[in-house]
Amino acid sequence: MSRKIYLDTGVIMLNFVSEPIEKIKNIFSQIHKKEAKAFILEPALEEIAFHLCVNYGKEKVETYIASFIYDYDIQCIKPEIQLIQKAGILKCQYRSILSYFDALIIEYSLKNKLEFHTTEKKLRKKFPAK
């Protein structure tokens, strides 16, 4: 069975640069080869669209996102109300550290036992990999 991973926006954006670092190349190679199954929450698409627009122009947003999801077979998940509630509690517990969206993706990753790949250094310090 392949690994199941959650890709934070920063990790996804690093894949769009002209020469991604080796670690990013490896992650996306594993996804492409079906050695890993990748998940993102639908609200992440807004943040990805924003960064793509800033970096590459609004004309590229739709094609980049569509091809990325299709090429890598990314699972886009709509957050359920229970997940949103639990994320709110997590945000309350770590209000000075977590954004609302960070709380949501951490809660989703924990609930579904996903590896969580992020570029956020503050999250890696507070919630180190086990």
Short mmCIF file of N, CA and C in Angstrom, two decimals:
data_model
loop_
_atom_site.label_atom_id
_atom_site.label_comp_id
_atom_site.label_asym_id
_atom_site.label_seq_id
_atom_site.Cartn_x
_atom_site.Cartn_y
_atom_site.Cartn_z
N MET A 1 0.84 -1.19 0.00
CA MET A 1 0.00 0.00 0.00
C MET A 1 0.88 1.25 0.00
N SER A 2 0.49 2.25 -0.76
CA SER A 2 1.31 3.46 -0.85
C SER A 2 1.10 4.36 0.36
N ARG A 3 2.07 5.20 0.59
CA ARG A 3 1.98 6.17 1.68
C ARG A 3 0.88 7.17 1.36
N LYS A 4 0.27 7.72 2.39
CA LYS A 4 -0.74 8.76 2.23
C LYS A 4 -0.17 10.05 2.83
N ILE A 5 -0.17 11.12 2.02
CA ILE A 5 0.45 12.36 2.47
C ILE A 5 -0.47 13.55 2.22
N TYR A 6 -0.32 14.55 3.08
CA TYR A 6 -1.00 15.83 2.88
C TYR A 6 0.05 16.83 2.43
N LEU A 7 -0.25 17.57 1.37
CA LEU A 7 0.67 18.58 0.86
C LEU A 7 0.20 19.97 1.24
N ASP A 8 0.99 20.66 2.01
CA ASP A 8 0.69 22.04 2.35
C ASP A 8 0.97 22.92 1.12
N THR A 9 0.39 24.09 1.10
CA THR A 9 0.51 24.99 -0.04
C THR A 9 1.96 25.31 -0.39
N GLY A 10 2.80 25.53 0.61
CA GLY A 10 4.20 25.85 0.34
C GLY A 10 4.91 24.74 -0.42
N VAL A 11 4.64 23.50 -0.06
CA VAL A 11 5.24 22.36 -0.74
C VAL A 11 4.76 22.30 -2.19
N ILE A 12 3.47 22.53 -2.39
CA ILE A 12 2.92 22.52 -3.75
C ILE A 12 3.55 23.63 -4.59
N MET A 13 3.67 24.82 -4.02
CA MET A 13 4.24 25.94 -4.78
C MET A 13 5.70 25.69 -5.15
N LEU A 14 6.44 25.00 -4.28
CA LEU A 14 7.84 24.69 -4.60
C LEU A 14 7.94 23.76 -5.81
N ASN A 15 6.89 23.00 -6.08
CA ASN A 15 6.89 22.14 -7.26
C ASN A 15 6.75 22.96 -8.55
N PHE A 16 6.20 24.17 -8.47
CA PHE A 16 5.99 25.00 -9.65
C PHE A 16 7.21 25.83 -10.04
N VAL A 17 8.22 25.90 -9.18
CA VAL A 17 9.41 26.68 -9.54
C VAL A 17 10.18 25.95 -10.64
N SER A 18 11.00 26.67 -11.38
CA SER A 18 11.67 26.07 -12.53
C SER A 18 12.62 24.94 -12.14
N GLU A 19 13.27 25.03 -11.03
CA GLU A 19 14.17 23.97 -10.57
C GLU A 19 13.88 23.64 -9.10
N PRO A 20 12.87 22.78 -8.86
CA PRO A 20 12.55 22.42 -7.46
C PRO A 20 13.72 21.73 -6.79
N ILE A 21 13.82 21.87 -5.47
CA ILE A 21 14.87 21.18 -4.72
C ILE A 21 14.61 19.67 -4.76
N GLU A 22 15.65 18.91 -4.50
CA GLU A 22 15.58 17.46 -4.63
C GLU A 22 14.49 16.83 -3.76
N LYS A 23 14.31 17.32 -2.56
CA LYS A 23 13.29 16.77 -1.66
C LYS A 23 11.90 16.92 -2.27
N ILE A 24 11.63 18.06 -2.87
CA ILE A 24 10.33 18.30 -3.51
C ILE A 24 10.18 17.40 -4.75
N LYS A 25 11.24 17.30 -5.53
CA LYS A 25 11.21 16.41 -6.70
C LYS A 25 10.88 14.98 -6.29
N ASN A 26 11.48 14.52 -5.19
CA ASN A 26 11.25 13.15 -4.71
C ASN A 26 9.80 12.94 -4.28
N ILE A 27 9.25 13.90 -3.56
CA ILE A 27 7.86 13.78 -3.12
C ILE A 27 6.93 13.65 -4.32
N PHE A 28 7.09 14.54 -5.29
CA PHE A 28 6.20 14.53 -6.44
C PHE A 28 6.47 13.35 -7.37
N SER A 29 7.68 12.87 -7.40
CA SER A 29 7.99 11.66 -8.17
C SER A 29 7.26 10.46 -7.55
N GLN A 30 7.28 10.36 -6.24
CA GLN A 30 6.58 9.27 -5.56
C GLN A 30 5.08 9.34 -5.80
N ILE A 31 4.53 10.54 -5.81
CA ILE A 31 3.11 10.70 -6.09
C ILE A 31 2.82 10.27 -7.53
N HIS A 32 3.64 10.73 -8.45
CA HIS A 32 3.44 10.41 -9.87
C HIS A 32 3.53 8.90 -10.13
N LYS A 33 4.44 8.24 -9.42
CA LYS A 33 4.62 6.79 -9.58
C LYS A 33 3.61 5.98 -8.77
N LYS A 34 2.71 6.69 -8.06
CA LYS A 34 1.69 6.04 -7.21
C LYS A 34 2.29 5.33 -6.01
N GLU A 35 3.51 5.75 -5.61
CA GLU A 35 4.12 5.22 -4.39
C GLU A 35 3.58 5.98 -3.19
N ALA A 36 2.96 7.13 -3.45
CA ALA A 36 2.33 7.94 -2.41
C ALA A 36 1.04 8.52 -2.98
N LYS A 37 0.04 8.61 -2.13
CA LYS A 37 -1.24 9.20 -2.51
C LYS A 37 -1.34 10.55 -1.80
N ALA A 38 -1.58 11.62 -2.58
CA ALA A 38 -1.57 12.97 -2.01
C ALA A 38 -2.98 13.52 -1.86
N PHE A 39 -3.16 14.28 -0.78
CA PHE A 39 -4.43 14.89 -0.45
C PHE A 39 -4.23 16.38 -0.18
N ILE A 40 -5.23 17.17 -0.55
CA ILE A 40 -5.31 18.57 -0.13
C ILE A 40 -6.77 18.87 0.15
N LEU A 41 -7.00 19.85 1.00
CA LEU A 41 -8.36 20.30 1.27
C LEU A 41 -8.73 21.34 0.23
N GLU A 42 -9.98 21.31 -0.23
CA GLU A 42 -10.42 22.23 -1.28
C GLU A 42 -10.08 23.70 -1.00
N PRO A 43 -10.23 24.17 0.26
CA PRO A 43 -9.90 25.59 0.49
C PRO A 43 -8.44 25.95 0.16
N ALA A 44 -7.56 24.94 0.13
CA ALA A 44 -6.16 25.20 -0.23
C ALA A 44 -6.03 25.67 -1.66
N LEU A 45 -6.98 25.30 -2.50
CA LEU A 45 -6.92 25.71 -3.91
C LEU A 45 -6.96 27.22 -4.06
N GLU A 46 -7.67 27.90 -3.15
CA GLU A 46 -7.70 29.37 -3.19
C GLU A 46 -6.31 29.96 -2.93
N GLU A 47 -5.65 29.41 -1.92
CA GLU A 47 -4.30 29.91 -1.61
C GLU A 47 -3.32 29.60 -2.74
N ILE A 48 -3.44 28.41 -3.32
CA ILE A 48 -2.59 28.04 -4.45
C ILE A 48 -2.85 28.97 -5.63
N ALA A 49 -4.14 29.22 -5.91
CA ALA A 49 -4.50 30.13 -7.01
C ALA A 49 -3.92 31.52 -6.78
N PHE A 50 -3.97 32.00 -5.56
CA PHE A 50 -3.41 33.32 -5.24
C PHE A 50 -1.92 33.35 -5.55
N HIS A 51 -1.18 32.37 -5.05
CA HIS A 51 0.27 32.36 -5.25
C HIS A 51 0.64 32.19 -6.73
N LEU A 52 -0.12 31.35 -7.43
CA LEU A 52 0.12 31.20 -8.86
C LEU A 52 -0.12 32.51 -9.60
N CYS A 53 -1.19 33.21 -9.23
CA CYS A 53 -1.52 34.49 -9.87
C CYS A 53 -0.40 35.50 -9.65
N VAL A 54 0.08 35.60 -8.41
CA VAL A 54 1.15 36.54 -8.08
C VAL A 54 2.42 36.20 -8.84
N ASN A 55 2.76 34.91 -8.89
CA ASN A 55 4.03 34.48 -9.49
C ASN A 55 4.01 34.32 -11.01
N TYR A 56 2.86 33.91 -11.57
CA TYR A 56 2.83 33.57 -12.99
C TYR A 56 1.74 34.29 -13.79
N GLY A 57 0.89 35.05 -13.11
CA GLY A 57 -0.18 35.77 -13.80
C GLY A 57 -1.50 35.02 -13.76
N LYS A 58 -2.57 35.77 -13.82
CA LYS A 58 -3.90 35.18 -13.67
C LYS A 58 -4.25 34.21 -14.79
N GLU A 59 -3.65 34.38 -15.95
CA GLU A 59 -3.94 33.50 -17.08
C GLU A 59 -3.52 32.05 -16.81
N LYS A 60 -2.54 31.85 -15.97
CA LYS A 60 -1.99 30.52 -15.71
C LYS A 60 -2.72 29.76 -14.61
N VAL A 61 -3.51 30.45 -13.81
CA VAL A 61 -4.10 29.83 -12.61
C VAL A 61 -4.90 28.57 -12.95
N GLU A 62 -5.89 28.69 -13.80
CA GLU A 62 -6.76 27.55 -14.08
C GLU A 62 -6.01 26.38 -14.69
N THR A 63 -5.16 26.65 -15.66
CA THR A 63 -4.46 25.54 -16.31
C THR A 63 -3.44 24.88 -15.38
N TYR A 64 -2.74 25.67 -14.59
CA TYR A 64 -1.75 25.10 -13.68
C TYR A 64 -2.44 24.22 -12.63
N ILE A 65 -3.51 24.71 -12.03
CA ILE A 65 -4.19 23.93 -10.99
C ILE A 65 -4.80 22.67 -11.59
N ALA A 66 -5.50 22.81 -12.69
CA ALA A 66 -6.15 21.65 -13.31
C ALA A 66 -5.13 20.59 -13.72
N SER A 67 -4.05 21.02 -14.35
CA SER A 67 -3.06 20.03 -14.78
C SER A 67 -2.34 19.41 -13.58
N PHE A 68 -2.08 20.19 -12.55
CA PHE A 68 -1.43 19.68 -11.34
C PHE A 68 -2.29 18.58 -10.71
N ILE A 69 -3.57 18.85 -10.53
CA ILE A 69 -4.47 17.88 -9.90
C ILE A 69 -4.58 16.63 -10.77
N TYR A 70 -4.70 16.82 -12.07
CA TYR A 70 -4.84 15.69 -12.98
C TYR A 70 -3.54 14.89 -13.11
N ASP A 71 -2.43 15.57 -13.34
CA ASP A 71 -1.14 14.90 -13.55
C ASP A 71 -0.71 14.07 -12.35
N TYR A 72 -0.98 14.57 -11.15
CA TYR A 72 -0.55 13.88 -9.94
C TYR A 72 -1.68 13.13 -9.24
N ASP A 73 -2.89 13.19 -9.81
CA ASP A 73 -4.05 12.52 -9.22
C ASP A 73 -4.22 12.92 -7.74
N ILE A 74 -4.21 14.22 -7.50
CA ILE A 74 -4.36 14.76 -6.15
C ILE A 74 -5.81 14.65 -5.71
N GLN A 75 -6.05 14.15 -4.52
CA GLN A 75 -7.39 14.07 -3.97
C GLN A 75 -7.74 15.38 -3.27
N CYS A 76 -8.73 16.09 -3.80
CA CYS A 76 -9.20 17.35 -3.20
C CYS A 76 -10.40 17.03 -2.32
N ILE A 77 -10.28 17.33 -1.05
CA ILE A 77 -11.27 16.95 -0.06
C ILE A 77 -12.04 18.17 0.44
N LYS A 78 -13.36 18.04 0.49
CA LYS A 78 -14.20 19.09 1.05
C LYS A 78 -14.28 18.85 2.57
N PRO A 79 -13.91 19.86 3.38
CA PRO A 79 -13.93 19.66 4.84
C PRO A 79 -15.36 19.45 5.36
N GLU A 80 -15.53 18.47 6.22
CA GLU A 80 -16.81 18.19 6.85
C GLU A 80 -16.93 19.03 8.12
N ILE A 81 -18.16 19.20 8.58
CA ILE A 81 -18.43 20.05 9.74
C ILE A 81 -17.68 19.57 10.99
N GLN A 82 -17.60 18.25 11.20
CA GLN A 82 -16.88 17.72 12.38
C GLN A 82 -15.40 18.09 12.34
N LEU A 83 -14.83 18.04 11.14
CA LEU A 83 -13.42 18.42 10.98
C LEU A 83 -13.23 19.89 11.31
N ILE A 84 -14.13 20.71 10.83
CA ILE A 84 -14.06 22.15 11.07
C ILE A 84 -14.17 22.44 12.57
N GLN A 85 -15.07 21.75 13.25
CA GLN A 85 -15.22 21.94 14.70
C GLN A 85 -13.96 21.54 15.45
N LYS A 86 -13.40 20.38 15.12
CA LYS A 86 -12.17 19.92 15.79
C LYS A 86 -11.00 20.85 15.49
N ALA A 87 -10.95 21.37 14.27
CA ALA A 87 -9.89 22.32 13.91
C ALA A 87 -10.03 23.61 14.73
N GLY A 88 -11.26 24.03 14.97
CA GLY A 88 -11.48 25.22 15.80
C GLY A 88 -10.97 25.01 17.21
N ILE A 89 -11.16 23.82 17.75
CA ILE A 89 -10.66 23.50 19.09
C ILE A 89 -9.13 23.50 19.09
N LEU A 90 -8.53 22.90 18.06
CA LEU A 90 -7.07 22.90 17.95
C LEU A 90 -6.54 24.32 17.84
N LYS A 91 -7.19 25.15 17.05
CA LYS A 91 -6.80 26.56 16.92
C LYS A 91 -6.88 27.26 18.27
N CYS A 92 -7.92 26.96 19.03
CA CYS A 92 -8.08 27.55 20.36
C CYS A 92 -6.92 27.16 21.28
N GLN A 93 -6.50 25.91 21.20
CA GLN A 93 -5.41 25.42 22.05
C GLN A 93 -4.06 26.03 21.67
N TYR A 94 -3.88 26.30 20.38
CA TYR A 94 -2.60 26.81 19.89
C TYR A 94 -2.80 28.13 19.14
N ARG A 95 -3.59 29.00 19.72
CA ARG A 95 -4.01 30.22 19.00
C ARG A 95 -2.86 31.13 18.59
N SER A 96 -1.77 31.13 19.32
CA SER A 96 -0.67 32.03 18.94
C SER A 96 0.26 31.41 17.89
N ILE A 97 0.09 30.11 17.63
CA ILE A 97 0.98 29.41 16.71
C ILE A 97 0.30 29.10 15.38
N LEU A 98 -0.95 28.64 15.45
CA LEU A 98 -1.63 28.13 14.25
C LEU A 98 -2.54 29.16 13.60
N SER A 99 -2.55 29.15 12.29
CA SER A 99 -3.58 29.88 11.55
C SER A 99 -4.83 28.99 11.54
N TYR A 100 -5.95 29.53 11.13
CA TYR A 100 -7.16 28.72 11.03
C TYR A 100 -6.94 27.57 10.05
N PHE A 101 -6.34 27.87 8.93
CA PHE A 101 -6.14 26.83 7.91
C PHE A 101 -5.12 25.79 8.36
N ASP A 102 -4.06 26.22 9.04
CA ASP A 102 -3.09 25.25 9.57
C ASP A 102 -3.78 24.28 10.53
N ALA A 103 -4.65 24.79 11.37
CA ALA A 103 -5.38 23.93 12.30
C ALA A 103 -6.24 22.92 11.55
N LEU A 104 -6.86 23.37 10.49
CA LEU A 104 -7.72 22.50 9.69
C LEU A 104 -6.92 21.37 9.03
N ILE A 105 -5.79 21.72 8.44
CA ILE A 105 -5.02 20.67 7.75
C ILE A 105 -4.30 19.74 8.73
N ILE A 106 -3.91 20.25 9.86
CA ILE A 106 -3.29 19.38 10.88
C ILE A 106 -4.33 18.40 11.39
N GLU A 107 -5.52 18.90 11.70
CA GLU A 107 -6.59 18.03 12.19
C GLU A 107 -6.95 16.97 11.15
N TYR A 108 -7.04 17.37 9.89
CA TYR A 108 -7.35 16.42 8.82
C TYR A 108 -6.25 15.36 8.71
N SER A 109 -5.00 15.79 8.75
CA SER A 109 -3.88 14.87 8.64
C SER A 109 -3.85 13.88 9.81
N LEU A 110 -4.11 14.38 11.01
CA LEU A 110 -4.14 13.50 12.18
C LEU A 110 -5.28 12.49 12.09
N LYS A 111 -6.47 12.98 11.75
CA LYS A 111 -7.66 12.12 11.66
C LYS A 111 -7.45 11.00 10.64
N ASN A 112 -6.80 11.30 9.54
CA ASN A 112 -6.63 10.34 8.45
C ASN A 112 -5.27 9.67 8.41
N LYS A 113 -4.46 9.93 9.45
CA LYS A 113 -3.13 9.32 9.57
C LYS A 113 -2.27 9.56 8.32
N LEU A 114 -2.22 10.83 7.92
CA LEU A 114 -1.44 11.22 6.75
C LEU A 114 -0.11 11.82 7.18
N GLU A 115 0.93 11.58 6.40
CA GLU A 115 2.17 12.33 6.58
C GLU A 115 1.85 13.76 6.18
N PHE A 116 2.34 14.70 6.97
CA PHE A 116 2.05 16.11 6.71
C PHE A 116 3.31 16.79 6.22
N HIS A 117 3.32 17.23 4.97
CA HIS A 117 4.48 17.89 4.38
C HIS A 117 4.22 19.39 4.30
N THR A 118 5.05 20.15 5.00
CA THR A 118 4.88 21.60 5.06
C THR A 118 6.23 22.30 4.97
N THR A 119 6.18 23.57 4.60
CA THR A 119 7.39 24.41 4.61
C THR A 119 7.40 25.31 5.84
N GLU A 120 6.34 25.26 6.64
CA GLU A 120 6.22 26.12 7.83
C GLU A 120 7.15 25.64 8.94
N LYS A 121 8.19 26.38 9.18
CA LYS A 121 9.17 25.99 10.20
C LYS A 121 8.58 25.98 11.60
N LYS A 122 7.70 26.94 11.89
CA LYS A 122 7.11 27.00 13.24
C LYS A 122 6.27 25.76 13.52
N LEU A 123 5.62 25.20 12.50
CA LEU A 123 4.82 23.99 12.70
C LEU A 123 5.71 22.79 12.91
N ARG A 124 6.81 22.70 12.18
CA ARG A 124 7.72 21.56 12.33
C ARG A 124 8.36 21.56 13.71
N LYS A 125 8.58 22.75 14.29
CA LYS A 125 9.17 22.81 15.64
C LYS A 125 8.15 22.40 16.70
N LYS A 126 6.92 22.87 16.57
CA LYS A 126 5.88 22.60 17.56
C LYS A 126 5.30 21.20 17.42
N PHE A 127 5.19 20.72 16.19
CA PHE A 127 4.59 19.41 15.91
C PHE A 127 5.59 18.57 15.12
N PRO A 128 6.69 18.13 15.75
CA PRO A 128 7.71 17.39 15.00
C PRO A 128 7.19 16.04 14.52
N ALA A 129 7.76 15.54 13.44
CA ALA A 129 7.39 14.22 12.89
C ALA A 129 7.76 13.14 13.88
N LYS A 130 6.97 12.10 13.88
CA LYS A 130 7.22 10.99 14.80
C LYS A 130 7.69 9.78 14.06
#
